[in-house]
Coordinates of C-alpha atoms in Angstrom, one line a residue:
M1 CA 101.4 171.3 107.3
P2 CA 100.7 173.8 109.7
I3 CA 97.4 173.7 111.6
Q4 CA 95.0 176.7 110.2
A5 CA 94.0 179.0 112.7
P6 CA 90.6 179.5 114.1
L7 CA 88.9 182.5 112.5
K8 CA 88.2 184.4 115.8
T9 CA 91.8 184.5 116.4
R10 CA 92.1 186.5 113.4
N11 CA 90.0 189.2 114.3
P12 CA 91.8 192.3 112.5
E13 CA 90.1 194.4 115.5
V14 CA 92.2 192.7 118.1
A15 CA 95.4 193.4 115.9
R16 CA 94.6 196.9 115.9
L17 CA 94.5 197.5 119.4
L18 CA 97.8 195.3 119.9
F19 CA 99.2 197.9 117.3
R20 CA 98.0 200.8 119.7
K21 CA 99.1 199.3 122.9
M22 CA 102.8 199.1 121.0
L23 CA 102.9 202.7 119.9
T24 CA 101.2 203.6 123.6
I25 CA 104.7 201.8 125.0
N26 CA 107.1 203.8 122.7
E27 CA 105.4 207.3 123.0
E28 CA 104.8 207.1 127.0
K29 CA 107.3 209.4 128.5
G30 CA 107.3 208.2 131.8
L31 CA 109.1 205.0 130.8
D32 CA 113.0 204.6 130.8
I33 CA 114.4 202.1 128.3
R34 CA 114.5 199.4 130.8
Q35 CA 110.7 199.5 131.7
R36 CA 109.9 200.1 128.0
V37 CA 111.7 196.5 127.1
E38 CA 109.7 195.0 130.3
V39 CA 106.3 196.4 129.2
L40 CA 106.8 195.0 125.6
Y41 CA 108.2 191.6 126.7
A42 CA 104.6 191.3 129.0
L43 CA 102.7 192.1 126.0
M44 CA 104.5 189.6 123.7
S45 CA 103.8 187.0 126.6
R46 CA 99.9 188.2 126.4
I47 CA 99.7 187.8 122.6
F48 CA 101.0 184.0 122.8
I49 CA 99.2 183.2 125.5
E50 CA 95.7 184.7 123.7
V51 CA 96.6 182.9 120.4
T52 CA 97.2 179.3 121.8
G53 CA 94.7 179.6 124.8
E54 CA 92.1 178.1 122.9
E55 CA 93.7 174.6 122.4
K56 CA 94.1 174.5 126.3
L57 CA 97.1 172.8 126.0
Q58 CA 99.6 173.1 128.8
F59 CA 103.0 175.1 128.0
T60 CA 105.9 175.1 130.4
T61 CA 107.9 178.0 129.0
L62 CA 107.2 181.0 126.8
F63 CA 109.7 179.0 124.6
A64 CA 107.3 176.2 124.0
R65 CA 104.6 178.8 123.5
I66 CA 106.0 180.5 120.7
A67 CA 107.5 177.5 119.3
Y68 CA 104.0 175.9 119.0
A69 CA 102.5 179.3 118.0
S70 CA 105.2 179.7 115.2
H71 CA 104.4 176.1 113.6
R72 CA 100.8 176.4 114.0
F73 CA 100.1 180.0 112.4
A74 CA 103.1 179.4 110.4
L75 CA 105.3 182.5 111.6
P76 CA 108.2 183.7 108.9
K77 CA 111.5 182.0 110.4
Q78 CA 112.8 185.5 110.4
T79 CA 110.3 186.6 112.7
Q80 CA 110.6 183.6 115.1
F81 CA 114.3 184.8 115.3
Y82 CA 113.6 188.3 116.5
L83 CA 110.9 186.9 118.7
H84 CA 112.9 184.3 120.8
G85 CA 116.0 186.8 120.5
F86 CA 113.8 189.4 122.2
R87 CA 112.5 186.6 124.4
R88 CA 116.5 185.9 125.8
R89 CA 117.7 189.4 126.0
A90 CA 114.9 190.9 127.6
R91 CA 115.3 188.5 130.9
Q92 CA 118.9 189.4 130.8
R93 CA 119.0 192.1 133.3
D94 CA 122.4 193.0 133.7
K95 CA 122.4 194.9 130.4
N96 CA 123.6 198.5 129.5
E97 CA 121.4 201.2 128.1
E98 CA 123.0 200.6 124.7
E99 CA 122.3 197.0 124.6
L100 CA 119.1 197.6 126.0
Q101 CA 118.2 199.9 123.0
V102 CA 119.1 197.1 121.0
T103 CA 116.8 194.1 123.0
Y104 CA 114.1 197.1 122.3
Q105 CA 114.4 197.1 118.6
V106 CA 114.5 193.7 118.4
G107 CA 111.3 193.2 120.5
L108 CA 109.3 195.8 118.2
K109 CA 110.6 194.2 115.1
G110 CA 109.5 190.9 116.3
V111 CA 106.2 191.9 118.0
A112 CA 104.9 194.0 115.3
E113 CA 105.5 191.2 112.8
S114 CA 104.1 188.4 114.5
I115 CA 100.9 190.4 115.0
G116 CA 100.9 191.1 111.4
N117 CA 101.2 187.3 110.5
L118 CA 99.0 186.3 113.1
Y119 CA 96.0 188.2 112.5
Q120 CA 96.9 188.5 108.8
V121 CA 96.7 192.6 108.6
R122 CA 99.4 195.2 107.5
I123 CA 101.6 196.9 110.0
P124 CA 100.4 200.4 110.3
K125 CA 102.6 203.0 108.6
E126 CA 103.4 204.8 112.3
L127 CA 104.6 201.9 113.6
M128 CA 106.5 200.8 110.6
A129 CA 108.2 204.2 110.9
L130 CA 109.5 203.1 114.6
L131 CA 110.8 199.7 113.4
P132 CA 114.6 199.2 112.7
K133 CA 115.3 198.5 109.1
D134 CA 116.6 195.1 108.0
G135 CA 120.0 194.4 109.0
F136 CA 120.0 196.2 112.0
Y137 CA 120.4 192.8 114.2
Q138 CA 122.0 189.7 112.7
S139 CA 119.6 188.7 109.4
S140 CA 119.4 185.0 110.2
P141 CA 121.1 182.7 112.7
V142 CA 123.5 181.3 110.3
E143 CA 124.1 179.8 106.7
I144 CA 122.8 176.4 106.7
V145 CA 124.3 174.1 103.8
N146 CA 123.2 170.8 105.0
Y147 CA 120.4 168.8 107.0
R148 CA 120.2 165.3 108.4
N149 CA 117.4 163.9 110.4
K150 CA 119.0 162.0 112.9
I151 CA 122.7 161.7 113.9
R152 CA 124.1 159.4 116.6
V153 CA 127.3 160.5 118.4
I154 CA 129.4 160.4 121.5
A155 CA 129.6 163.3 123.4
L156 CA 133.4 163.8 124.5
E157 CA 133.3 167.2 126.4
D158 CA 131.5 170.6 126.9
D159 CA 132.9 173.7 125.8
A160 CA 130.6 176.0 127.9
K161 CA 132.2 179.5 127.0
N162 CA 131.1 178.9 123.1
Q163 CA 128.0 176.7 124.3
Q164 CA 128.8 173.6 122.4
L165 CA 129.6 169.9 122.7
I166 CA 132.2 168.5 121.4
V167 CA 131.3 165.2 119.7
R168 CA 132.5 162.1 117.1
E169 CA 130.2 160.2 115.2
E170 CA 130.3 156.8 113.8
S171 CA 130.9 158.0 110.3
Q172 CA 133.7 160.6 111.1
P173 CA 135.5 158.5 114.1
T174 CA 138.8 160.7 114.1
I175 CA 136.9 164.1 113.8
D176 CA 135.9 166.4 116.5
I177 CA 132.4 168.0 115.6
R178 CA 131.0 170.9 117.7
V179 CA 127.1 171.0 118.3
Q180 CA 125.6 174.4 119.5
Y181 CA 123.1 173.9 122.2
N182 CA 120.9 177.3 123.9
I183 CA 120.1 178.4 120.6
A184 CA 117.1 180.2 121.5
E185 CA 114.8 179.6 118.3
R186 CA 115.7 175.8 118.0
N187 CA 116.9 173.7 121.2
E188 CA 117.0 176.0 124.2
N189 CA 114.2 173.8 125.8
F190 CA 116.8 171.2 125.9
N191 CA 119.1 173.1 128.4
S192 CA 117.9 171.2 131.3
G193 CA 119.6 167.9 129.4
I194 CA 122.8 170.0 129.0
K195 CA 123.0 170.8 132.7
A196 CA 122.3 166.7 133.6
I197 CA 125.2 166.0 131.3
R198 CA 127.1 168.0 133.4
S199 CA 126.3 167.4 136.9
V200 CA 124.7 163.6 136.6
F201 CA 126.0 162.0 133.7
G202 CA 129.5 163.0 132.4
F203 CA 131.1 162.2 129.5
P204 CA 131.8 160.3 127.4
L205 CA 128.1 159.6 126.6
V206 CA 126.1 158.7 123.7
M207 CA 123.6 160.9 122.0
N208 CA 121.1 161.4 119.3
L209 CA 120.8 164.6 117.6
I210 CA 117.5 165.1 116.2
E211 CA 116.8 167.2 113.0
V212 CA 120.5 168.5 112.6
E213 CA 121.3 171.7 110.5
I214 CA 124.6 171.9 109.8
D215 CA 125.8 175.7 109.1
K216 CA 128.8 176.7 106.7
A217 CA 131.2 176.4 109.8
G218 CA 130.5 172.5 110.0
I219 CA 128.6 173.2 113.4
Y220 CA 125.9 170.9 113.9
R221 CA 122.6 172.5 115.4
P222 CA 120.1 170.1 116.2
N223 CA 116.7 170.6 117.0
G224 CA 116.6 168.0 119.9
F225 CA 118.8 166.2 122.0
V226 CA 118.0 162.7 123.1
I227 CA 120.8 161.3 125.9
E228 CA 121.5 157.7 126.2
P229 CA 119.0 156.9 123.6
D230 CA 119.3 152.7 124.3
Y231 CA 117.9 153.1 127.5
L232 CA 114.1 153.1 126.7
I233 CA 111.7 154.6 128.6
D234 CA 107.9 153.6 128.7
V235 CA 105.7 156.3 127.3
S236 CA 103.3 155.9 129.7
A237 CA 105.8 156.9 132.4
I238 CA 106.6 160.0 130.2
S239 CA 103.1 161.1 129.6
E240 CA 101.9 160.8 133.1
T241 CA 104.2 163.4 134.5
F242 CA 102.1 165.8 132.4
K243 CA 99.6 167.4 134.6
D244 CA 97.2 170.3 134.3
S245 CA 99.5 172.1 136.3
G246 CA 102.8 171.6 133.9
T247 CA 105.1 168.7 133.9
E248 CA 106.1 167.1 137.5
P249 CA 109.1 164.9 136.9
I250 CA 109.5 163.9 140.6
L251 CA 106.2 161.9 140.4
Y252 CA 107.9 159.6 137.9
L253 CA 110.1 158.7 141.2
L254 CA 107.7 158.6 143.6
K255 CA 105.8 155.8 141.7
K256 CA 108.7 153.6 142.1
Y257 CA 108.1 153.4 145.7
L258 CA 104.2 153.0 146.1
P259 CA 103.0 150.2 146.9
F260 CA 100.7 148.6 144.3
Q261 CA 96.9 148.5 145.1
Y262 CA 94.1 147.4 143.1
S263 CA 91.6 150.1 142.6
A264 CA 87.9 149.8 141.2
P265 CA 89.5 152.6 137.9
L266 CA 92.1 150.5 137.4
M267 CA 89.9 147.0 137.2
L268 CA 87.7 149.0 135.2
G269 CA 90.3 149.8 132.9
N270 CA 91.6 146.0 132.6
V271 CA 88.0 145.2 132.0
A272 CA 87.6 147.9 128.9
N273 CA 91.2 146.6 127.4
F274 CA 89.4 143.1 127.5
F275 CA 86.1 143.9 126.0
L276 CA 87.9 146.0 123.0
D277 CA 90.5 142.6 122.5
E278 CA 87.4 140.4 122.1
L279 CA 85.2 142.7 120.3
M280 CA 87.9 143.5 117.9
N281 CA 88.0 139.7 117.4
D282 CA 84.6 139.0 117.0
S283 CA 81.8 142.2 117.0
D284 CA 79.0 140.0 117.7
T285 CA 80.3 138.7 121.2
T286 CA 77.5 139.3 123.5
Y287 CA 78.1 140.8 126.8
Q288 CA 77.0 138.0 129.0
E289 CA 79.5 135.6 127.1
L290 CA 82.3 138.1 128.0
A291 CA 80.9 138.8 131.7
R292 CA 81.5 134.9 132.4
Q293 CA 85.4 135.4 131.8
L294 CA 85.7 138.4 133.7
F295 CA 86.7 136.7 137.0
Q296 CA 89.1 134.8 135.3
L297 CA 91.3 137.9 134.3
N298 CA 92.4 138.3 137.9
P299 CA 90.3 136.2 140.5
M300 CA 92.8 137.7 143.3
A301 CA 92.3 141.0 142.3
F302 CA 88.6 140.8 142.3
A303 CA 88.5 138.9 145.5
T304 CA 89.7 142.1 147.2
F305 CA 86.6 144.0 146.5
E306 CA 83.7 144.3 148.7
D307 CA 80.2 143.1 147.3
R308 CA 79.1 146.7 146.6
E309 CA 82.1 147.7 144.7
L310 CA 81.8 144.6 142.5
R311 CA 78.2 145.5 141.6
D312 CA 79.4 148.9 140.6
I313 CA 82.3 147.7 138.3
L314 CA 79.8 145.4 136.6
Q315 CA 77.4 147.9 136.1
K316 CA 79.8 150.3 134.8
A317 CA 81.3 147.6 132.6
Q318 CA 78.0 147.0 130.6
R319 CA 78.1 150.8 129.6
H320 CA 81.7 150.1 128.3
Y321 CA 80.5 147.5 126.6
I322 CA 78.0 149.1 125.0
N323 CA 80.2 151.7 123.7
L324 CA 83.1 149.4 122.7
K325 CA 80.7 147.5 120.6
Q326 CA 79.1 150.6 118.8
M327 CA 82.4 151.7 118.3
V328 CA 84.0 148.6 116.6
K329 CA 80.8 148.1 114.3
R330 CA 80.6 151.6 113.3
G331 CA 82.7 154.4 114.9
F332 CA 86.1 152.8 113.4
P333 CA 84.8 152.1 109.9
E334 CA 83.5 155.5 109.9
N335 CA 87.0 156.9 110.5
N336 CA 88.8 154.5 108.1
I337 CA 90.0 151.7 110.8
T338 CA 88.8 148.3 109.9
P339 CA 89.4 145.7 112.7
E340 CA 91.0 143.1 110.2
D341 CA 93.7 145.4 109.3
C342 CA 94.3 146.1 113.2
F343 CA 96.7 145.0 115.6
L344 CA 96.0 144.6 119.0
E345 CA 98.7 145.7 121.6
P346 CA 102.0 145.5 119.5
T347 CA 104.8 146.7 121.5
F348 CA 107.7 149.1 119.8
Y349 CA 110.8 150.5 120.5
S350 CA 112.4 153.3 119.4
E351 CA 116.4 153.9 119.7
I352 CA 116.2 157.1 117.9
Y353 CA 114.1 159.1 120.6
G354 CA 114.9 156.7 123.7
I355 CA 111.3 155.7 124.4
Q356 CA 109.3 152.0 124.2
G357 CA 105.3 151.4 124.4
R358 CA 102.7 149.0 123.9
L359 CA 99.8 150.2 121.5
D360 CA 96.3 149.2 122.0
V361 CA 95.6 149.4 118.8
F362 CA 97.4 149.7 115.7
C363 CA 95.9 149.6 112.0
Q364 CA 97.9 149.2 109.2
N365 CA 96.3 148.6 105.7
I366 CA 99.5 147.9 103.1
E367 CA 97.0 147.8 100.3
K368 CA 95.8 151.6 101.3
G369 CA 99.3 152.8 101.2
N370 CA 101.0 154.8 103.9
K371 CA 97.8 155.0 105.8
A372 CA 98.0 153.9 109.2
A373 CA 95.8 154.8 112.6
I374 CA 96.8 154.6 116.7
V375 CA 94.0 154.0 119.0
E376 CA 94.8 154.5 122.8
L377 CA 91.6 153.1 124.8
K378 CA 91.0 155.1 127.7
S379 CA 88.2 154.1 130.7
G380 CA 88.0 157.2 132.4
K381 CA 86.9 160.6 131.7
A382 CA 89.2 163.4 130.2
Y383 CA 90.2 165.6 133.0
K384 CA 90.4 169.4 132.2
P385 CA 90.6 168.5 128.5
N386 CA 91.9 170.7 126.0
I387 CA 90.4 171.9 123.0
Y388 CA 90.5 168.3 121.3
G389 CA 88.5 167.0 124.2
I390 CA 91.4 165.3 125.5
S391 CA 93.5 165.5 128.8
S392 CA 97.2 166.6 128.5
N393 CA 98.8 163.3 130.0
H394 CA 96.8 161.1 127.0
F395 CA 97.4 163.7 124.3
M396 CA 101.1 163.5 125.4
Q397 CA 100.7 159.7 125.0
T398 CA 99.7 159.6 121.3
L399 CA 102.2 162.2 120.5
L400 CA 104.9 160.0 121.8
Y401 CA 103.4 156.9 120.1
D402 CA 103.5 158.8 116.6
L403 CA 106.8 159.5 117.2
I404 CA 107.6 155.6 117.7
I405 CA 105.4 154.2 115.2
K406 CA 107.3 157.2 112.5
S407 CA 110.6 155.9 113.8
A408 CA 109.9 152.4 113.3
F409 CA 108.7 152.8 110.0
Q410 CA 111.1 155.4 109.3
K411 CA 108.6 157.9 108.6
K412 CA 106.9 156.0 105.8
L413 CA 103.7 155.9 107.3
N414 CA 101.1 158.8 107.9
T415 CA 99.7 158.0 111.1
T416 CA 96.3 159.4 112.6
N417 CA 96.2 159.4 116.2
Y418 CA 93.1 159.1 118.4
I419 CA 92.0 158.8 122.0
L420 CA 88.6 156.1 123.0
Y421 CA 86.9 157.0 125.8
S422 CA 84.8 154.0 126.6
G423 CA 83.3 155.7 129.5
V424 CA 81.7 158.8 128.4
E425 CA 78.0 159.2 127.0
E426 CA 79.4 160.7 123.6
K427 CA 82.1 161.5 121.4
H428 CA 84.3 158.4 122.1
L429 CA 86.9 158.6 119.6
R430 CA 88.6 162.0 119.7
F431 CA 91.3 163.0 117.3
A432 CA 94.8 164.1 118.4
P433 CA 96.5 166.0 115.7
V434 CA 100.0 165.8 116.1
V435 CA 102.2 169.0 117.5
K436 CA 105.6 168.9 116.8
A437 CA 106.5 171.2 119.7
K438 CA 104.9 169.2 122.4
Q439 CA 106.7 165.7 120.9
L440 CA 109.9 167.9 121.4
D441 CA 108.7 169.2 124.8
A442 CA 108.1 165.4 125.9
L443 CA 111.7 164.3 124.6
R444 CA 113.2 167.1 126.9
L445 CA 111.3 165.5 129.8
R446 CA 112.3 162.2 128.8
N447 CA 115.7 163.3 129.1
E448 CA 114.8 164.9 132.7
L449 CA 113.3 161.2 133.5
L450 CA 116.6 159.3 132.5
A451 CA 118.7 162.0 134.7
I452 CA 116.8 160.9 137.6
E453 CA 117.6 157.1 136.5
Q454 CA 121.1 157.9 136.5
R455 CA 120.7 159.6 139.9
L456 CA 119.3 156.7 141.0
I457 CA 121.9 154.5 139.5
N458 CA 124.7 156.5 141.4
L459 CA 123.0 155.6 144.9
G460 CA 125.1 153.6 146.8
T461 CA 128.5 154.7 145.0
E462 CA 128.7 158.1 146.7
D463 CA 128.7 159.8 150.3
L464 CA 125.0 158.7 151.4
S465 CA 125.3 161.6 154.0
E466 CA 125.3 163.9 151.3
F467 CA 121.9 165.1 149.7
N468 CA 120.4 162.4 147.5
I469 CA 117.6 162.4 145.2
L470 CA 115.0 160.5 147.5
D471 CA 115.0 163.5 149.4
T472 CA 113.3 165.4 147.1
I473 CA 110.2 163.3 147.4
S474 CA 108.6 165.7 149.7
P475 CA 105.6 167.8 149.5
N476 CA 107.4 170.5 150.5
Q477 CA 108.8 170.3 147.3
M478 CA 105.9 170.8 145.3
P479 CA 103.5 172.9 147.4
H480 CA 100.7 173.4 144.6
I481 CA 100.4 169.4 144.4
K482 CA 97.2 168.7 146.4
G483 CA 94.8 165.4 146.6
F484 CA 96.0 161.8 145.8
V485 CA 99.5 163.0 145.0
K486 CA 99.9 164.9 148.2
R487 CA 98.9 162.3 150.4
D488 CA 101.3 159.8 148.8
L489 CA 104.2 162.2 149.0
T490 CA 103.6 163.0 152.4
L491 CA 103.3 159.1 153.1
F492 CA 106.8 158.3 151.3
E493 CA 108.4 161.2 153.4
K494 CA 107.2 159.9 156.5
V495 CA 108.2 156.6 156.0
F496 CA 111.6 157.7 154.4
K497 CA 112.5 160.2 157.3
G498 CA 111.1 158.0 160.0
M499 CA 114.1 155.2 159.2
D500 CA 117.3 154.8 161.5
P501 CA 120.4 155.6 159.9
L502 CA 120.9 151.8 159.2
E503 CA 117.9 151.5 157.6
R504 CA 118.2 154.3 155.6
K505 CA 121.4 153.4 154.5
Y506 CA 120.3 149.7 153.4
F507 CA 117.3 151.4 151.8
V508 CA 119.1 153.9 149.5
T509 CA 121.9 151.5 148.8
F510 CA 119.5 148.7 147.5
S511 CA 117.6 151.4 145.7
G512 CA 120.8 152.0 143.9
F513 CA 121.5 148.3 143.4
I514 CA 118.1 147.9 141.7
A515 CA 118.4 151.1 139.3
R516 CA 122.0 149.2 138.1
E517 CA 120.1 145.9 137.6
Q518 CA 117.8 147.8 135.6
Q519 CA 120.4 149.5 133.5
L520 CA 122.2 146.1 132.7
A521 CA 118.9 144.8 131.8
K522 CA 118.4 147.7 129.1
T523 CA 121.6 148.5 127.8
G524 CA 123.6 145.5 128.8
I525 CA 127.7 146.0 129.0
H526 CA 129.7 146.1 125.6
G527 CA 133.0 143.8 126.0
N528 CA 131.1 140.6 127.5
A529 CA 131.0 137.6 125.2
R530 CA 127.2 138.1 125.2
R531 CA 125.7 141.2 125.1
N532 CA 122.3 140.4 127.1
G533 CA 120.8 143.8 127.2
Q534 CA 117.4 144.8 125.4
A535 CA 119.6 147.3 123.3
A536 CA 121.4 144.3 121.6
L537 CA 118.1 144.3 119.5
W538 CA 119.6 146.9 117.6
L539 CA 123.1 147.3 118.8
N540 CA 124.3 143.9 117.7
N541 CA 124.4 142.9 113.8
E542 CA 123.1 139.9 112.3
E543 CA 126.2 138.0 112.6
E544 CA 126.7 138.6 116.5
K545 CA 123.1 137.5 116.9
K546 CA 123.8 134.1 115.0
D547 CA 127.1 133.6 117.1
N548 CA 125.4 134.5 120.1
Y549 CA 122.3 132.1 119.1
E550 CA 120.0 135.2 119.4
I551 CA 118.4 135.0 116.1
L552 CA 116.8 132.0 114.1
G553 CA 116.8 133.4 110.6
H554 CA 116.3 130.5 108.7
L555 CA 112.9 129.4 109.6
Q556 CA 110.2 130.2 107.4
I557 CA 106.3 130.6 107.7
I558 CA 104.4 127.9 105.9
D559 CA 101.0 128.7 107.1
N560 CA 100.5 131.9 108.0
Q561 CA 97.2 131.8 110.3
S562 CA 97.4 135.1 112.3
R563 CA 94.5 136.7 110.9

């Protein structure tokens, strides 16, 4: 169900002002049709910025913002169709006057109806008189006759003229199927992945089509694409590219080359995770008992700190212990999270969405039906938190974990997601609701990160004198980035550009070699006597696993002492 709108976004006075603005745009004699379109487009943008502003969520495109608001405020599909149609047509500046008139009419219809629905008011009669009648524009995208939640296909060809991929699926291996992309109201935000297929991946390639509508002509219209789903990307790697300024995929690449360093915040995070694990097993464990074990976690790491830093870590660790103990004893039970029903740090794979992750806490009580809870522990504070009090990257992490759990349990579980901030003074456990538009945005970014991996895989197999992906790791590529990230970008660029030609050739070639080894570890190679990639877990059937001695299916549990 859509999340209910806050009352202040339903103020009818705001709606009346917006309707008056629309009338002013139409009546202003000094504007030509192109200028009216531009002003109306700016008004539409402003409306959706305002109605989504309270959440303080990060949106990279107007498409994502409208998609989120449409779900949150339950806008009719027809209104969404007008909005997205206007959004796209208004940005195409080569239209003649007749086409601009159609664009303007689509915009009037979409913007007026969205204001009426967002603020729950009637459209004024004088504005209704200006709106085109139903049927003036394609009344609906297409007639949908079937729906499938997920389809695994092999993409064979791109029909760029019709904006369709030609694919085949396992259940119909002899039939060419057309998959429509660049659909304004459905999958336009995945266009970066389509471009990557053309320029980076090539054909053939495996894809998962997500939430597929099938029209009367048999054309598939997915809500999302997952490219090469057998190559699982870690949830934390995806979420960490979500910054307060937007998404920064190149940081995923940068992190591969930075030297690992122990820091006080990192060590404190490890300590907090240790406390949570121990307290979940025995909530009466004292701080003194746990403190004696801290140095055994990583003696070499602790040895790198000065005495002053160690004292500071131990002082802060005590506060984390107090907060976590209160949460385990009272906070969790108050939110129907019982420690005896929880699993600590379980790992899940999702070949549907092409992601993997290790949850801090996963709670499921079979006796209580389909209820489950996800808890992700953070030892720091929320940076530029959204309306739920959660940092954008932490919020995205819970959304991806939600996808993984629903994938693993075939959507049979109703999960409640939380971020647990153990270092703050209040509101330690913060609810993270599911936002479908943001989940799709995360899958879009996942495809972009996979394209980076593929470009790394290609290193050493192409002309090294040409531009390669490592040249993009530069502060000049992201002038808006500041602080530690800018420092790290500058460091990499200085070292990389300071290499002589032979050193650089070796560095680039070896990077490609490592990337190809990583690909083999994840996906393996079909045709070998033994498929040894991670994907064999779901690609090989039970008989193949038995033949390769990869499964011990005859074992039985005699005495279950896991609890």
